[in-house]
PDB file of C-alpha atoms in Angstrom:
ATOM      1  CA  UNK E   1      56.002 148.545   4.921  1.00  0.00           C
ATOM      2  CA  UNK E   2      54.228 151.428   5.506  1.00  0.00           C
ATOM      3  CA  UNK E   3      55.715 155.345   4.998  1.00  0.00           C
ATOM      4  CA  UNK E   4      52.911 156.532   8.183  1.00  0.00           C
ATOM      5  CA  UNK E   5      53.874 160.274   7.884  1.00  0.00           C
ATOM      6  CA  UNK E   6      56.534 162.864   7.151  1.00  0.00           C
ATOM      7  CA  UNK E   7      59.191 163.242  10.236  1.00  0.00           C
ATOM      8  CA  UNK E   8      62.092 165.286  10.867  1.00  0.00           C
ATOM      9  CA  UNK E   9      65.579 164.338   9.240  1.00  0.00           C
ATOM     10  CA  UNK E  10      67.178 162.603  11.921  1.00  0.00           C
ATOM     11  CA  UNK E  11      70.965 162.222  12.072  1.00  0.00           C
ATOM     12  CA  UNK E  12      71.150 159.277  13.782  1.00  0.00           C
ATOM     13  CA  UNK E  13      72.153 161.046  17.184  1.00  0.00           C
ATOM     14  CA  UNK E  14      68.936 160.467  19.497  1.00  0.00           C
ATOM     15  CA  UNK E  15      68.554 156.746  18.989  1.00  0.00           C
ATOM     16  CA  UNK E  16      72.946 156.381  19.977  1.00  0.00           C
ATOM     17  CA  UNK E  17      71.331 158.341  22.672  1.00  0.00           C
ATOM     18  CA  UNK E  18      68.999 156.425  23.590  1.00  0.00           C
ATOM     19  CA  UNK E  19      70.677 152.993  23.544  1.00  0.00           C
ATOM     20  CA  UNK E  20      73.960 153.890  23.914  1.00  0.00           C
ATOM     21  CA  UNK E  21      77.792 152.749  22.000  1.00  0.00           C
ATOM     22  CA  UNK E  22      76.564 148.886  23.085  1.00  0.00           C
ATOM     23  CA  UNK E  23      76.124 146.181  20.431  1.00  0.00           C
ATOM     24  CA  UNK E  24      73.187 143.590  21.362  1.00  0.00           C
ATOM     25  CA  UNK E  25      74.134 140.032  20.320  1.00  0.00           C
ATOM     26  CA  UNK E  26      71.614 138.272  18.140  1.00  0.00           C
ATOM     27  CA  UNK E  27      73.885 136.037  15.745  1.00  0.00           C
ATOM     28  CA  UNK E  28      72.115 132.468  16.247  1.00  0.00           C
ATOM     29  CA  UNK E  29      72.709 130.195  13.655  1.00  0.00           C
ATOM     30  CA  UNK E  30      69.552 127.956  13.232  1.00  0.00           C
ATOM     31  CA  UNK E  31      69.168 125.104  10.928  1.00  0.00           C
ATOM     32  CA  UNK E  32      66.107 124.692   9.264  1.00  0.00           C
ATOM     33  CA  UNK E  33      63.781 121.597  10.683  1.00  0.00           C
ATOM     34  CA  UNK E  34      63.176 119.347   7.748  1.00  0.00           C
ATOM     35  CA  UNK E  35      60.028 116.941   7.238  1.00  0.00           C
ATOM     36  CA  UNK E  36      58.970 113.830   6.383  1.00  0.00           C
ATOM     37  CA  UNK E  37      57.016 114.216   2.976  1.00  0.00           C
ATOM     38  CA  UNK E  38      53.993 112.385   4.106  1.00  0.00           C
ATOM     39  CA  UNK E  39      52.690 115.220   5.965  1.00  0.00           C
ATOM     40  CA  UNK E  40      53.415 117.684   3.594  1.00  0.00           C
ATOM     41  CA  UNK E  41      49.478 117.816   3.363  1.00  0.00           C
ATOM     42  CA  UNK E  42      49.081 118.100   7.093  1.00  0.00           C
ATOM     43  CA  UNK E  43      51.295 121.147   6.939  1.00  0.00           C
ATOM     44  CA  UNK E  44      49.558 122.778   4.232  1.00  0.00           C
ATOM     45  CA  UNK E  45      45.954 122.087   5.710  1.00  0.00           C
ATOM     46  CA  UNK E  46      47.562 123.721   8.745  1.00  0.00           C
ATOM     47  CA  UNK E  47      49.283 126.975   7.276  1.00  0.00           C
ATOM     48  CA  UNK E  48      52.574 126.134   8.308  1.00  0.00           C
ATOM     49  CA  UNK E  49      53.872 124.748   5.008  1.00  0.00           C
ATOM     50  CA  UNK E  50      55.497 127.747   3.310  1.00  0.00           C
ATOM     51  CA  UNK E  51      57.344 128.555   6.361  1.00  0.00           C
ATOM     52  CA  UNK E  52      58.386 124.901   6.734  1.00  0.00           C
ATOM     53  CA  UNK E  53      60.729 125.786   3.424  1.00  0.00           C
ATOM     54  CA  UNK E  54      63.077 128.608   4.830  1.00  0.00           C
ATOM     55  CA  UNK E  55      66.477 127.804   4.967  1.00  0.00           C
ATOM     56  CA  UNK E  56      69.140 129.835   6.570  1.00  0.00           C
ATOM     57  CA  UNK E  57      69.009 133.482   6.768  1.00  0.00           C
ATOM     58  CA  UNK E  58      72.461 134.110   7.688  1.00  0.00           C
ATOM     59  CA  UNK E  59      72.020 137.383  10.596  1.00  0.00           C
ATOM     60  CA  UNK E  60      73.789 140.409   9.935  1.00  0.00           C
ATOM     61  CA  UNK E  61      74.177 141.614  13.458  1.00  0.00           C
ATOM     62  CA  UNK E  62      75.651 145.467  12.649  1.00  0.00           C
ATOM     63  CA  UNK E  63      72.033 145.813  10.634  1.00  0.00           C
ATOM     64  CA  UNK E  64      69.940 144.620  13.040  1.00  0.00           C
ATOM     65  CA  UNK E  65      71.582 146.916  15.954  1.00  0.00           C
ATOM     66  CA  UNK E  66      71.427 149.609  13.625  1.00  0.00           C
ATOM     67  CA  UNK E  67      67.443 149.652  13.154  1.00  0.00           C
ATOM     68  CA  UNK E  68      66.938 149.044  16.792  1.00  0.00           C
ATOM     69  CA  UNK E  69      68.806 152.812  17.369  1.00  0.00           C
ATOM     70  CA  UNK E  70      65.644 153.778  14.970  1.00  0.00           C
ATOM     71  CA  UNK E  71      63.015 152.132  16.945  1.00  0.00           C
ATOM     72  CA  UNK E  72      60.568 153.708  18.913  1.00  0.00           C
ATOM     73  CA  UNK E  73      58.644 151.712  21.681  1.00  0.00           C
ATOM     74  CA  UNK E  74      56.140 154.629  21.878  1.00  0.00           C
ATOM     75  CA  UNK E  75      55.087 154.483  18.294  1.00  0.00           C
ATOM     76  CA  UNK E  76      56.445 150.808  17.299  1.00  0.00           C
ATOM     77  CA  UNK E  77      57.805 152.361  14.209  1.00  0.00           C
ATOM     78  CA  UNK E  78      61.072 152.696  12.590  1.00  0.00           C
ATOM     79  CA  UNK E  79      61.997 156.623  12.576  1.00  0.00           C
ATOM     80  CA  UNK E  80      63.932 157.370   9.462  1.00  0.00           C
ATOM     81  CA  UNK E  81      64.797 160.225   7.613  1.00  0.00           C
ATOM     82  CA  UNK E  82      62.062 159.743   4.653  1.00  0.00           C
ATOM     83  CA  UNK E  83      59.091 158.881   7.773  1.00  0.00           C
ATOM     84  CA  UNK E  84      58.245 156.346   9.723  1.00  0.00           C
ATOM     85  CA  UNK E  85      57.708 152.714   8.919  1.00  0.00           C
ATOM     86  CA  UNK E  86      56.963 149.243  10.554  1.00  0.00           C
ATOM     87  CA  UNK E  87      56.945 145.888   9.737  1.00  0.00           C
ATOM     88  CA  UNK E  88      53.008 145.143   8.983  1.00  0.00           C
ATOM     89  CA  UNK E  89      50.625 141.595   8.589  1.00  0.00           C
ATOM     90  CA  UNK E  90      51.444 141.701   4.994  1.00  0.00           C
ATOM     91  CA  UNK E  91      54.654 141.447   4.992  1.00  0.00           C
ATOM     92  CA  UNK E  92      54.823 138.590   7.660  1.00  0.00           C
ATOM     93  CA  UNK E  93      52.630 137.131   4.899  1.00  0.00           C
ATOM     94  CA  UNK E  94      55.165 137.123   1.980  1.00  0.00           C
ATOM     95  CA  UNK E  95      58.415 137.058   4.042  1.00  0.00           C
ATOM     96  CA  UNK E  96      57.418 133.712   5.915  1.00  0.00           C
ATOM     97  CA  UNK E  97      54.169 132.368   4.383  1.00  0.00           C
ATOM     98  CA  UNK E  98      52.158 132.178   7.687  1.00  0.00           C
ATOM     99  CA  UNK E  99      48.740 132.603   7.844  1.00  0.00           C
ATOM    100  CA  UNK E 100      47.342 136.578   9.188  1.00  0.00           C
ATOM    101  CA  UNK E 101      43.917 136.032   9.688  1.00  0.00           C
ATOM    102  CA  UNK E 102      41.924 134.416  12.202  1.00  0.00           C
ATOM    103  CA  UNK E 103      41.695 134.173  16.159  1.00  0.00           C
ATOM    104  CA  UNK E 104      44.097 135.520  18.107  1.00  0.00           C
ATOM    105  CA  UNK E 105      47.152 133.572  19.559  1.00  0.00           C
ATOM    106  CA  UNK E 106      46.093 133.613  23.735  1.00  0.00           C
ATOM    107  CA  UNK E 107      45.912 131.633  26.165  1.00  0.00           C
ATOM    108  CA  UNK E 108      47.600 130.848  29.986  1.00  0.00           C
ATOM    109  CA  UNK E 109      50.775 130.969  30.819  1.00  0.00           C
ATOM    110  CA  UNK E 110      51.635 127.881  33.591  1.00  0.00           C
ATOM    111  CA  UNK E 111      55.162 127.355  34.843  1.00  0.00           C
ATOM    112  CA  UNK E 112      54.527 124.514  37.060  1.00  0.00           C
ATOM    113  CA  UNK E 113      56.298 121.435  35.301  1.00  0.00           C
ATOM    114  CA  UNK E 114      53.471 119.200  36.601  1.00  0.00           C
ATOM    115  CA  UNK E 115      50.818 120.970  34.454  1.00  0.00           C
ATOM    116  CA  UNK E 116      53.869 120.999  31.561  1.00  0.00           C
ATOM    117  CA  UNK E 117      54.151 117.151  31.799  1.00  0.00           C
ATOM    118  CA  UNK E 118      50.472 116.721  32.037  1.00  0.00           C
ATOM    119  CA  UNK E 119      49.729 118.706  28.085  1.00  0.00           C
ATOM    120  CA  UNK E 120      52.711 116.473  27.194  1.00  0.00           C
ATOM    121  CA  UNK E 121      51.652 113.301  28.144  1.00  0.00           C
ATOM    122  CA  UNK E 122      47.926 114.409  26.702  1.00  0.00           C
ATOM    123  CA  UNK E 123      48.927 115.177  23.491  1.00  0.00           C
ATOM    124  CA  UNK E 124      52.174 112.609  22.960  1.00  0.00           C
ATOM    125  CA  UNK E 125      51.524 109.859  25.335  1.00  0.00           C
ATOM    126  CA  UNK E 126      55.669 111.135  26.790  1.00  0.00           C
ATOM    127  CA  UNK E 127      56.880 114.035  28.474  1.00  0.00           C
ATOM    128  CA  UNK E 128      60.497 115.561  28.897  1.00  0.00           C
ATOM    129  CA  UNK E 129      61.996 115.241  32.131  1.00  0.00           C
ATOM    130  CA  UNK E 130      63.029 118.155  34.182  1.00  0.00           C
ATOM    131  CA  UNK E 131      66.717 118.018  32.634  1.00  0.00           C
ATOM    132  CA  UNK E 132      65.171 118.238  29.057  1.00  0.00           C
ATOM    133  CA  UNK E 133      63.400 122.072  30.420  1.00  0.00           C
ATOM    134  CA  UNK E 134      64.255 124.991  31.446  1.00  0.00           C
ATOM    135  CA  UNK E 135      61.389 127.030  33.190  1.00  0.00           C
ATOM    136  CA  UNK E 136      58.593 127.056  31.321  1.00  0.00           C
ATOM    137  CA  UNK E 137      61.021 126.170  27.979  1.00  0.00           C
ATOM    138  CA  UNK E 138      60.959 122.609  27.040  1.00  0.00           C
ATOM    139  CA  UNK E 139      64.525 122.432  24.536  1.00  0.00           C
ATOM    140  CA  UNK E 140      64.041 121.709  21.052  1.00  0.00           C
ATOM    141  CA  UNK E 141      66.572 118.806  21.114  1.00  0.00           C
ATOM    142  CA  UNK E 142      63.465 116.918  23.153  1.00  0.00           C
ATOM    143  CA  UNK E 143      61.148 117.391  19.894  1.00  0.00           C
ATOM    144  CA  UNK E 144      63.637 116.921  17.812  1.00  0.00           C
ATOM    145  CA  UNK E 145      64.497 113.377  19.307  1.00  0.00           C
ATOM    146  CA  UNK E 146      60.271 112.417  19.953  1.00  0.00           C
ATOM    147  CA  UNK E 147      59.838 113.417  15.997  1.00  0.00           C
ATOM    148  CA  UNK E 148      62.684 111.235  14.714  1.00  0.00           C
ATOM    149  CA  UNK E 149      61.342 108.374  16.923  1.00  0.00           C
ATOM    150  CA  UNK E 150      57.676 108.702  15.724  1.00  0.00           C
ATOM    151  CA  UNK E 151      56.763 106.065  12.769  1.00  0.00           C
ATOM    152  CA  UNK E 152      54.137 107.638  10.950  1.00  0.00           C
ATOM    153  CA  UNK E 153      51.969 104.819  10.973  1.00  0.00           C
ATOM    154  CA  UNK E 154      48.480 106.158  11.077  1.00  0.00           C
ATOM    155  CA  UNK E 155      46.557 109.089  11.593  1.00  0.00           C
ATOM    156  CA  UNK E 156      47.384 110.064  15.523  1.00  0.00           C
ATOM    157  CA  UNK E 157      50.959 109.347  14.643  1.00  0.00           C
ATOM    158  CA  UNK E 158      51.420 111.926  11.916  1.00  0.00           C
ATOM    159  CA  UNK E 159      49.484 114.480  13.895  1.00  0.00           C
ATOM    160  CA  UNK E 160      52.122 114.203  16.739  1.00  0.00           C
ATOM    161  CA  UNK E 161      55.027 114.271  14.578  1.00  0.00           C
ATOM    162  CA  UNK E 162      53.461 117.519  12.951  1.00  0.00           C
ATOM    163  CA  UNK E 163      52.937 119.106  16.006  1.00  0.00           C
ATOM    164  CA  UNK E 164      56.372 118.358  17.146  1.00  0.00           C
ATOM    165  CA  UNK E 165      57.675 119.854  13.678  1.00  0.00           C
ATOM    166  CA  UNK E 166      54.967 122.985  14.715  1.00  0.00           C
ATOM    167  CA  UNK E 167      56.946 123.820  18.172  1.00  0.00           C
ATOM    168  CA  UNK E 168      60.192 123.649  16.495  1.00  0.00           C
ATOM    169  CA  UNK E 169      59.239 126.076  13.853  1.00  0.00           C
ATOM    170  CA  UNK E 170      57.872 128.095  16.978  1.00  0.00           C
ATOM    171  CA  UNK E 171      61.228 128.151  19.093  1.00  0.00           C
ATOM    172  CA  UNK E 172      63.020 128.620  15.685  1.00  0.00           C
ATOM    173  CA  UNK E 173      61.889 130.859  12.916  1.00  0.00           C
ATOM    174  CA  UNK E 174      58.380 131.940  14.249  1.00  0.00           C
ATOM    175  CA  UNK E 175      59.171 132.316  18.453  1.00  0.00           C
ATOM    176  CA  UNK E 176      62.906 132.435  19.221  1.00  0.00           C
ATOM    177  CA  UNK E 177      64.153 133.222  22.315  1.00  0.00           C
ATOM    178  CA  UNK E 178      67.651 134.553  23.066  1.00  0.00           C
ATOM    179  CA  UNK E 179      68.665 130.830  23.303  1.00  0.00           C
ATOM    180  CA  UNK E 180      67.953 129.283  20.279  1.00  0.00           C
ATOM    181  CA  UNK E 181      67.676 125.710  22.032  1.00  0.00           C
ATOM    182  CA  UNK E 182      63.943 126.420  24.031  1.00  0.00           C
ATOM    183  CA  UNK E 183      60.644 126.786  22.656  1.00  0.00           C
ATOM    184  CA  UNK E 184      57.524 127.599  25.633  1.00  0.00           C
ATOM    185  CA  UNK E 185      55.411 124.903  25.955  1.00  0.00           C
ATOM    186  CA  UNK E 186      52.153 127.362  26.007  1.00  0.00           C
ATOM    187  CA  UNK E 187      51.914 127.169  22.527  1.00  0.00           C
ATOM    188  CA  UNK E 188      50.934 123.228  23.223  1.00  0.00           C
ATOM    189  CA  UNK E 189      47.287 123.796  24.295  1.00  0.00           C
ATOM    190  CA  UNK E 190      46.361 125.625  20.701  1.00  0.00           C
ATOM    191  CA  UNK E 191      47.668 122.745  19.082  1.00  0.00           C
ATOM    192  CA  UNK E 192      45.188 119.665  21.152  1.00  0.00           C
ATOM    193  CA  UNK E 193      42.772 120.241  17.971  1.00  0.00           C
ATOM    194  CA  UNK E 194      44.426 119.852  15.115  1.00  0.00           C
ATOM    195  CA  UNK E 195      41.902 120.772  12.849  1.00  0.00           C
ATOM    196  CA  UNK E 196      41.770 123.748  14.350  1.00  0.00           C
ATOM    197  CA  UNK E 197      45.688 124.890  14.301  1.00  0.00           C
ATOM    198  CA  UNK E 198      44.206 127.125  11.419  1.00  0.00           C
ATOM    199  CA  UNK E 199      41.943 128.957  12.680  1.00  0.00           C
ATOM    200  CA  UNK E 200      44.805 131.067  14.723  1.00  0.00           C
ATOM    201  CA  UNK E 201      46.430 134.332  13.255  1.00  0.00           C
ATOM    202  CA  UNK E 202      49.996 132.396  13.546  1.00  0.00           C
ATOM    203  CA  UNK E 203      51.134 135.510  11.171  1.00  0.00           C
ATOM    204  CA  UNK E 204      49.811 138.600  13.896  1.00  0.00           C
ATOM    205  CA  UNK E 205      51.467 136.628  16.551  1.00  0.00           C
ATOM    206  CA  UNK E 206      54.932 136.317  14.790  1.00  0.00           C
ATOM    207  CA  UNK E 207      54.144 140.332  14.654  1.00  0.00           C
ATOM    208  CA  UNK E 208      53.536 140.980  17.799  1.00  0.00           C
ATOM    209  CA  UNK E 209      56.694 139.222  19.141  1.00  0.00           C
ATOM    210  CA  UNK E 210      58.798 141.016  16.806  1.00  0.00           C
ATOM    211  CA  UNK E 211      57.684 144.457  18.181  1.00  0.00           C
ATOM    212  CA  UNK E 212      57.894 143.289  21.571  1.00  0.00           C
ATOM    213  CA  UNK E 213      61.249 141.534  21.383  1.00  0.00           C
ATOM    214  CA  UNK E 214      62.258 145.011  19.232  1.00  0.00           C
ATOM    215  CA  UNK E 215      60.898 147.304  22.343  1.00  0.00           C
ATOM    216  CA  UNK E 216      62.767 145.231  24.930  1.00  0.00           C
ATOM    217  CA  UNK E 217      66.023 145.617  22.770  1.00  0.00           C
ATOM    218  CA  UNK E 218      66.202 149.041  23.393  1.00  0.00           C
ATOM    219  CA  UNK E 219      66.520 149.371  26.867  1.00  0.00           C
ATOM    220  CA  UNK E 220      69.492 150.326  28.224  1.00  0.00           C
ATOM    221  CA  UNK E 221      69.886 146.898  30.242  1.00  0.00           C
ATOM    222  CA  UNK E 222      69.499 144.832  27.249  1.00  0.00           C
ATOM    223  CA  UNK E 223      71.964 142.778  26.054  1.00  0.00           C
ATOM    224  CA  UNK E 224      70.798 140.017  23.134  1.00  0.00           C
ATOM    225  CA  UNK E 225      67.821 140.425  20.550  1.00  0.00           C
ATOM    226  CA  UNK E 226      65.519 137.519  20.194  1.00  0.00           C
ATOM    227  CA  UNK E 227      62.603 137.135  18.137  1.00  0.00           C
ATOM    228  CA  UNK E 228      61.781 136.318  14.384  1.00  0.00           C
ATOM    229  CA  UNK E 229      64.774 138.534  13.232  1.00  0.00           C
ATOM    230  CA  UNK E 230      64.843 136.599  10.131  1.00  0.00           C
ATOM    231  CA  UNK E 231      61.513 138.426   9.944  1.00  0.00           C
ATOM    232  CA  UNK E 232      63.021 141.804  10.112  1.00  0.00           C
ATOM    233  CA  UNK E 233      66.002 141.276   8.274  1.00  0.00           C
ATOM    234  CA  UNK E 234      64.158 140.064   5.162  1.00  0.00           C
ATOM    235  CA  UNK E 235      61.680 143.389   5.717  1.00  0.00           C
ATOM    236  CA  UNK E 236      65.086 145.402   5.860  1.00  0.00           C
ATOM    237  CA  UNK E 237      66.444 143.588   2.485  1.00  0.00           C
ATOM    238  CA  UNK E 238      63.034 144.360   0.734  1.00  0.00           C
ATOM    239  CA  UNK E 239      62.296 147.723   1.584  1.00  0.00           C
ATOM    240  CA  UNK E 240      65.609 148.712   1.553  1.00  0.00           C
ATOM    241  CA  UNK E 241      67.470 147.111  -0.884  1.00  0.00           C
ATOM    242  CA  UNK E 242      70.302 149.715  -1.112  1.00  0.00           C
ATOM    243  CA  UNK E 243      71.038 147.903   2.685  1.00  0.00           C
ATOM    244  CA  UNK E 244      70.634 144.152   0.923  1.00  0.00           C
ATOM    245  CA  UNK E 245      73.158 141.583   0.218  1.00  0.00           C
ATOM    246  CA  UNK E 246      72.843 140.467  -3.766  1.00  0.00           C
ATOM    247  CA  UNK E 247      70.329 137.918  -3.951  1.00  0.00           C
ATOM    248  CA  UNK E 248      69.997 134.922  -7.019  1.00  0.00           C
ATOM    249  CA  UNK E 249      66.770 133.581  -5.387  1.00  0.00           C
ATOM    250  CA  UNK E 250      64.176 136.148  -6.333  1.00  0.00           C
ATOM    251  CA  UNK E 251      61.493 133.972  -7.635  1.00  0.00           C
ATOM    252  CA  UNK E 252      61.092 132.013  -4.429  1.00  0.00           C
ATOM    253  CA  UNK E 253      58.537 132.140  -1.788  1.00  0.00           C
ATOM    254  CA  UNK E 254      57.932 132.748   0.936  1.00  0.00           C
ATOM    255  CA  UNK E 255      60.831 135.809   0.003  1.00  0.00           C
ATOM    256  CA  UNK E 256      62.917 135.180   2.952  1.00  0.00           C
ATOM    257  CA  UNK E 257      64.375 132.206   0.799  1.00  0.00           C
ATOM    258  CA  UNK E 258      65.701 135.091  -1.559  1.00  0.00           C
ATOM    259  CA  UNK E 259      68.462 135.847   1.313  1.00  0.00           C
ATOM    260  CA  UNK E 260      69.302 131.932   1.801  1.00  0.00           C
ATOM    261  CA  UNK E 261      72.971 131.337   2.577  1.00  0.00           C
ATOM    262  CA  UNK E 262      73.470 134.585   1.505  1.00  0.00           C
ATOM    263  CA  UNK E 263      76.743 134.335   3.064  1.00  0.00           C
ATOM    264  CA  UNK E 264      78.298 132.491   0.950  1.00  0.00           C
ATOM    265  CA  UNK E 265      78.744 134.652  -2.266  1.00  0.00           C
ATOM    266  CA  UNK E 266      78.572 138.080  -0.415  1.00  0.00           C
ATOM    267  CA  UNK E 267      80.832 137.343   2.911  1.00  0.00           C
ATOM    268  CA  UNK E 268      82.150 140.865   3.201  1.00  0.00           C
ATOM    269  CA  UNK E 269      78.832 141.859   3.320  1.00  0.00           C
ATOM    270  CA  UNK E 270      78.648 140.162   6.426  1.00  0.00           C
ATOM    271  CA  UNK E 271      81.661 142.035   7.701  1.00  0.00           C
ATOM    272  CA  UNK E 272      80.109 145.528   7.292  1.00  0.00           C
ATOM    273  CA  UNK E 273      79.890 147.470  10.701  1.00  0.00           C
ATOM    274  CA  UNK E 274      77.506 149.321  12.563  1.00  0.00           C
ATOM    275  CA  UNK E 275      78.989 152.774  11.592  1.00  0.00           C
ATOM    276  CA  UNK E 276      78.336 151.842   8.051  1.00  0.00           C
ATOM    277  CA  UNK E 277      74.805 150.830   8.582  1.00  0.00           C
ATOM    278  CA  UNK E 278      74.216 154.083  10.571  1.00  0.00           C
ATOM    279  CA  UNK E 279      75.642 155.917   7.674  1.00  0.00           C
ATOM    280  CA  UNK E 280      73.433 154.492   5.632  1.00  0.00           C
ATOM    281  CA  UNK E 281      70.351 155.346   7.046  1.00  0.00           C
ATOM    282  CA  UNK E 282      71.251 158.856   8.200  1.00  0.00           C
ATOM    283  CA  UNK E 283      71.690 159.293   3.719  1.00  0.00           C
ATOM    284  CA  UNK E 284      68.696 157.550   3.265  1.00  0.00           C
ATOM    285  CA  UNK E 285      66.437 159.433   0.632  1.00  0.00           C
ATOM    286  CA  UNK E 286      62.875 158.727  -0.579  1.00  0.00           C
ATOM    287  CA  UNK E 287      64.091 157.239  -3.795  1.00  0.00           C
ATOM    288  CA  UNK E 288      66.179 154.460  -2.068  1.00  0.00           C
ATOM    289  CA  UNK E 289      62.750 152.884  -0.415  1.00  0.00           C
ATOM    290  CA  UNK E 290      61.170 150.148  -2.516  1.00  0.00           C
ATOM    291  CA  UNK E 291      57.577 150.892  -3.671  1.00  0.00           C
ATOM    292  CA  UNK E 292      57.115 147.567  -4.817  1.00  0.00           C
ATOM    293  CA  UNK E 293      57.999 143.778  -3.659  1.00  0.00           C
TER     294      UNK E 293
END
């Protein structure tokens, strides 16, 4: 995180202005997508195998509404009383492990099913059927069924079940949509050379998603947060650790594994409101932001 510059104390009062007494819904409970050992090499060779290891961030809804109120669309930074801040590269680095340099995540965007079905049947020798999508979404219990099915037999094999594992991490932990059952099949086309999958800054996208899904929350018409939030929440629990649940896991990467079933020993954590959260940042002081990670 990043301190950009010196800003105002603010009270809290012009971001409840902004987006109102409303609470955006962004609980989704996601289970983590495990793997078959084999390709543990494939995943690594890839840059997907740290995030392949985070378990469940338990979301703390109250704290993610409450640093939406301090984000600003026009600056994509958090205002706070100490300055402003934003998640950065880095910390989508150590938080989930992915990969930050490279070429840039682009490409079309098709909706026609037909040209879906086609990339499907290219790169998996099956496609879903219309029931199994939903727009441009193809639902993550269709790779979830094609991976168990696929024997990893030889070479093509493992490279399909690894790219099925790839677009469930996508609709999951890297790419979530308000769902949580959907990942866009867009992402298919960067994965047709597998040798490649590297090359892509997997990291700047996961960034870029954040800030947009983050911007989006805070219009007035808004009503659910999508988006890596276990991304944000971990950034929140770092910087900020007077806002953090206790954590027994702080020798584990990537560090969003520190807040893994977190729940469990701190459950009235999860009970604390949006009020208190507010509070809490309105007192914040420079001493209560970590300098280090």
């Amino acid at each position: 995180m990043g301190v950009l510059s010196a800003s105002p104390k603010c009270d809290g009062q012009e971001s409840l202005n902004q987006t109102g007494s409303r609470t955006l819904q962004c609980d989704h409970y996601i289970p983590p997508d495990r793997y078959n050992q084999i390709v543990e090499g494939h995943l690594r060779e890839t840059g997907f195998y740290h995030v392949s290891h985070i378990g469940i961030v338990q979301c703390q809804s109250a704290l993610v509404n409450a640093l939406i109120e301090r984000w600003r669309p026009e600056t994509h930074t958090f205002h706070l009383p100490v300055g402003e801040c934003a998640v950065t590269l880095e910390d989508v680095a150590i938080i989930l492990g992915l990969p930050s340099n490279g070429l840039p995540v682009t490409g079309p965007t098709l909706s026609s099913y037909e040209a879906l079905k086609a990339e499907c049947l290219d790169q998996f020798s099956v496609a879903p059927r219309k029931s199994e999508c939903r727009g441009s979404f193809i639902k993550l219990t269709w790779f979830r069924a094609l991976k168990d099915r696929i024997v990893l037999a030889d070479n093509i094999q493992i490279q399909r079940y690894v790219k099925c594992h790839k677009m469930l991490l996508f609709g999951t932990v890297i790419f979530g949509d308000k769902s949580g059952a959907g990942v866009h099949w867009k992402f298919l086309p960067l994965l047709r050379n597998f040798s490649g999958i590297i090359q892509f800054s997997w990291g700047s996208a996961c960034l870029a998603h954040l800030y947009r899904a983050l911007c989006r929350a805070t219009r007035v018409d808004c009503k659910e947060i999508d988006g890596p939030l276990t991304l944000l929440l971990t950034w929140a629990w770092i910087w900020l650790p007077f806002l953090a649940p206790i954590s027994d896991n702080l020798r584990l990467f990537p560090i969003a594994n520190w807040w893994h079933n977190w729940e469990r020993a701190e459950r009235p954590y999860r009970y604390r409101t949006l009020g208190q959260f507010r509070r809490a940042l309105n007192d914040l002081q420079e001493g209560h932001v970590s300098c280090k990670k």
